[in-house]
CSV table of C-alpha atoms in Angstrom, one decimal:
chain,number,residue,atom,x,y,z
A,24,LEU,CA,-8.1,11.9,-9.5
A,25,ILE,CA,-7.0,11.0,-6.1
A,26,ILE,CA,-9.5,9.9,-3.5
A,27,GLY,CA,-8.1,11.3,-0.3
A,28,ALA,CA,-6.0,14.4,0.7
A,29,ASN,CA,-4.5,12.6,3.7
A,30,PRO,CA,-0.7,12.6,4.2
A,31,VAL,CA,-0.1,9.5,1.9
A,32,ALA,CA,-2.3,11.0,-0.8
A,33,ARG,CA,-0.6,14.4,-0.6
A,34,ALA,CA,2.9,12.9,-0.8
A,35,ILE,CA,2.0,10.8,-3.9
A,36,GLY,CA,0.0,13.6,-5.4
A,37,LYS,CA,2.9,16.1,-5.0
A,38,ALA,CA,5.3,13.6,-6.6
A,39,LEU,CA,2.9,13.2,-9.5
A,40,ASN,CA,2.4,16.9,-9.8
A,41,ASP,CA,6.1,17.5,-9.7
A,42,SER,CA,6.4,14.9,-12.5
A,43,GLY,CA,4.2,17.0,-14.7
A,44,PHE,CA,0.8,15.2,-14.3
A,45,SER,CA,-2.5,16.9,-13.6
A,46,VAL,CA,-3.6,16.0,-10.1
A,47,LEU,CA,-6.9,16.6,-8.2
A,48,LEU,CA,-7.3,15.5,-4.6
A,49,THR,CA,-10.7,15.0,-3.1
A,50,ASP,CA,-11.6,14.7,0.6
A,51,THR,CA,-14.3,15.5,3.1
A,52,PHE,CA,-11.8,16.4,5.9
A,53,TRP,CA,-11.1,20.1,5.6
A,54,GLU,CA,-7.7,20.0,7.3
A,55,TYR,CA,-6.4,17.6,4.7
A,56,VAL,CA,-7.8,19.6,1.8
A,57,SER,CA,-6.3,22.8,3.3
A,58,ALA,CA,-2.9,21.1,3.6
A,59,ALA,CA,-3.1,19.9,0.0
A,60,ARG,CA,-3.9,23.4,-1.1
A,61,HIS,CA,-1.0,24.8,0.8
A,62,ALA,CA,1.2,22.3,-1.0
A,63,GLY,CA,0.1,23.7,-4.3
A,64,LEU,CA,-2.2,20.9,-5.2
A,65,LYS,CA,-5.7,21.2,-6.8
A,66,THR,CA,-8.4,20.0,-4.5
A,67,PHE,CA,-12.1,19.3,-4.2
A,68,PHE,CA,-13.7,19.6,-0.7
A,69,GLY,CA,-16.3,17.0,-0.7
A,70,SER,CA,-16.9,13.3,-1.5
A,71,ALA,CA,-15.8,12.2,-5.0
A,72,VAL,CA,-18.8,9.9,-5.1
A,73,SER,CA,-21.4,12.5,-4.4
A,74,ASP,CA,-23.9,14.2,-6.7
A,75,GLU,CA,-22.1,17.4,-6.0
A,76,ALA,CA,-18.9,15.9,-7.3
A,77,ASP,CA,-20.7,14.9,-10.5
A,78,ARG,CA,-21.7,18.5,-11.0
A,79,GLN,CA,-18.5,20.3,-9.7
A,80,LEU,CA,-15.4,18.2,-10.4
A,81,ASP,CA,-13.2,19.6,-13.1
A,82,MET,CA,-11.8,16.5,-14.8
A,83,VAL,CA,-10.0,18.2,-17.6
A,84,GLY,CA,-6.6,16.5,-18.0
A,85,ILE,CA,-7.5,13.7,-15.6
A,86,GLY,CA,-7.4,10.2,-16.9
A,87,GLN,CA,-6.8,7.8,-14.0
A,88,LEU,CA,-8.1,7.3,-10.4
A,89,LEU,CA,-6.0,6.5,-7.3
A,90,ALA,CA,-8.1,5.5,-4.4
A,91,LEU,CA,-5.8,6.4,-1.5
A,92,SER,CA,-8.3,6.8,1.3
A,93,PRO,CA,-7.8,5.0,4.7
A,94,GLN,CA,-11.4,3.9,4.2
A,95,PRO,CA,-11.5,0.7,2.1
A,96,ASP,CA,-15.3,1.0,1.5
A,97,LEU,CA,-14.8,4.5,0.1
A,98,ASN,CA,-12.0,3.3,-2.1
A,99,ARG,CA,-14.2,0.4,-3.5
A,100,LEU,CA,-17.1,2.8,-4.1
A,101,ALA,CA,-14.9,5.2,-6.0
A,102,ILE,CA,-13.5,2.4,-8.1
A,103,LEU,CA,-17.1,1.3,-9.0
A,104,ARG,CA,-18.2,4.9,-9.7
A,105,TYR,CA,-15.2,5.9,-11.9
A,106,ARG,CA,-14.3,2.6,-13.6
A,107,PRO,CA,-16.9,3.3,-16.5
A,108,GLU,CA,-15.4,6.7,-17.0
A,109,PHE,CA,-11.7,5.9,-16.9
A,110,GLY,CA,-11.7,2.2,-17.8
A,111,ARG,CA,-10.6,-0.8,-15.7
A,112,ALA,CA,-6.9,-0.3,-16.6
A,113,SER,CA,-6.9,3.2,-15.2
A,114,VAL,CA,-8.4,2.8,-11.7
A,115,TYR,CA,-6.2,1.8,-8.8
A,116,ARG,CA,-6.7,1.4,-5.1
A,117,LEU,CA,-4.7,0.5,-2.0
A,118,SER,CA,-5.0,-3.0,-0.5
A,119,ALA,CA,-7.4,-3.4,2.4
A,120,MET,CA,-5.6,-6.5,3.6
A,121,LYS,CA,-8.3,-7.7,6.1
A,122,ALA,CA,-10.0,-9.8,3.4
A,123,THR,CA,-10.8,-13.4,3.3
A,124,LYS,CA,-11.5,-15.4,0.2
A,125,ASN,CA,-15.2,-15.1,0.7
A,126,SER,CA,-15.4,-11.4,1.5
A,127,ALA,CA,-16.4,-8.7,-0.9
A,128,GLU,CA,-12.8,-7.5,-0.7
A,129,GLY,CA,-11.6,-10.8,-2.1
A,130,HIS,CA,-14.1,-10.5,-5.0
A,131,VAL,CA,-13.2,-7.0,-5.9
A,132,ARG,CA,-9.5,-7.7,-5.6
A,133,GLY,CA,-9.6,-9.7,-8.8
A,134,GLU,CA,-11.2,-6.8,-10.7
A,135,ASP,CA,-9.1,-4.0,-9.4
A,136,ARG,CA,-5.5,-2.9,-9.7
A,137,THR,CA,-3.9,-2.9,-6.3
A,138,LEU,CA,-1.3,-0.2,-5.9
A,139,PHE,CA,2.2,-1.0,-4.6
A,140,GLY,CA,1.5,-4.6,-3.6
A,141,ASP,CA,-1.1,-6.6,-1.9
A,142,GLU,CA,0.3,-5.8,1.6
A,143,GLU,CA,0.7,-2.0,1.2
A,144,THR,CA,-2.3,-0.7,3.0
A,145,TYR,CA,-3.0,2.9,3.9
A,146,ALA,CA,-1.8,2.2,7.5
A,147,ARG,CA,1.5,0.8,6.3
A,148,LEU,CA,2.2,3.7,4.0
A,149,ALA,CA,1.2,6.3,6.6
A,150,GLU,CA,3.5,4.6,9.2
A,151,ARG,CA,6.4,4.8,6.7
A,152,LEU,CA,5.8,8.5,6.3
A,153,THR,CA,5.3,9.3,10.0
A,154,SER,CA,8.5,7.4,10.8
A,155,GLY,CA,10.5,9.9,8.7
A,156,GLY,CA,10.1,8.4,5.4
A,157,GLU,CA,9.8,10.5,2.3
A,158,VAL,CA,8.8,10.3,-1.3
A,159,ARG,CA,11.6,11.0,-3.8
A,160,ILE,CA,12.1,10.9,-7.5
A,161,THR,CA,15.2,9.4,-9.0
A,162,LYS,CA,16.4,9.4,-12.6
A,163,LEU,CA,17.7,6.0,-13.9
A,164,THR,CA,20.5,6.0,-16.5
A,165,ALA,CA,22.6,3.4,-18.4
A,166,GLU,CA,25.1,3.7,-15.5
A,167,PHE,CA,22.6,3.8,-12.7
A,168,ARG,CA,19.9,1.1,-13.4
A,169,ARG,CA,17.0,-0.2,-11.3
A,170,LYS,CA,19.3,-2.9,-9.7
A,171,ASP,CA,21.7,-0.1,-8.6
A,172,PHE,CA,18.8,1.9,-7.2
A,173,GLU,CA,17.5,-1.1,-5.3
A,174,SER,CA,20.9,-2.1,-3.9
A,175,ARG,CA,21.4,1.5,-2.6
A,176,ASN,CA,17.8,1.8,-1.3
A,177,PRO,CA,16.8,-1.7,-0.1
A,178,ASN,CA,13.9,-0.4,1.9
A,179,ALA,CA,12.4,1.8,-0.7
A,180,LEU,CA,9.0,1.0,-2.0
A,181,MET,CA,8.5,1.7,-5.7
A,182,LEU,CA,5.3,3.8,-6.3
A,183,PHE,CA,5.4,4.8,-10.0
A,184,GLY,CA,7.6,5.6,-12.9
A,185,VAL,CA,7.7,7.9,-15.8
A,186,ASP,CA,9.2,6.5,-19.0
A,187,GLU,CA,11.4,8.3,-21.5
A,188,ARG,CA,8.2,9.2,-23.5
A,189,ASP,CA,6.5,10.8,-20.3
A,190,ARG,CA,4.1,7.9,-19.9
A,191,LEU,CA,3.0,7.1,-16.3
A,192,HIS,CA,3.3,3.6,-14.9
A,193,PHE,CA,2.2,2.5,-11.4
A,194,ALA,CA,3.7,-0.3,-9.4
A,195,VAL,CA,0.7,-2.7,-9.2
A,196,ALA,CA,0.4,-6.0,-7.4
A,197,GLY,CA,0.7,-8.9,-9.8
A,198,SER,CA,2.2,-6.8,-12.7
A,199,ARG,CA,5.7,-6.4,-13.8
A,200,PHE,CA,7.1,-3.0,-13.0
A,201,GLU,CA,10.4,-2.7,-14.8
A,202,PRO,CA,11.7,0.8,-15.2
A,203,GLY,CA,14.8,1.2,-17.4
A,204,PRO,CA,17.3,3.8,-18.4
A,205,GLY,CA,15.8,7.2,-19.0
A,206,TRP,CA,13.0,6.6,-16.6
A,207,LYS,CA,12.2,8.7,-13.5
A,208,VAL,CA,11.2,6.4,-10.6
A,209,CYS,CA,9.2,7.6,-7.6
A,210,ALA,CA,9.7,5.6,-4.4
A,211,LEU,CA,8.8,5.9,-0.7
A,212,HIS,CA,12.1,5.8,1.1
A,213,ALA,CA,12.3,4.6,4.7
A,214,LYS,CA,14.2,6.8,7.2
A,215,GLY,CA,17.9,6.1,7.4
């Protein structure tokens, strides 16, 4: 379940879908929902934290939450709403970055899994995409390992990987993300 159908959410959702995972994007902005549908992605037009979503969302095949909205408060609310359903280890959100140690953001940060690093906000990811960046999937092999990928793509941001047993692993702040041979890795590549 992806909170948001904005350009960042669509790019990541499409890569997940192309990797064989069930994806459902939710948004209250019709233009984003329409663009996601045109990209072949399943959508829900409405708020994922509404009573209507409780009645209407088809969650079959969905086991994780990615809060990818540019609205940090909506992301936090979605985390709180879906954490009991999916479990703490299966709910993720983007960094809001404007937090202080005493803010609610700082408190929630310790409980949440922050996607792609503590500095990777929606604004930073959107800027990479609008500057010509693209999300691509690359297969690692015994001859082309992670270090080879990183040396050829020094500005690529790792997003997720799919291991040789088709298990999904997200790059999360504070956790080791070590894809190996046989993995498919998805990264946001900078232009150039």
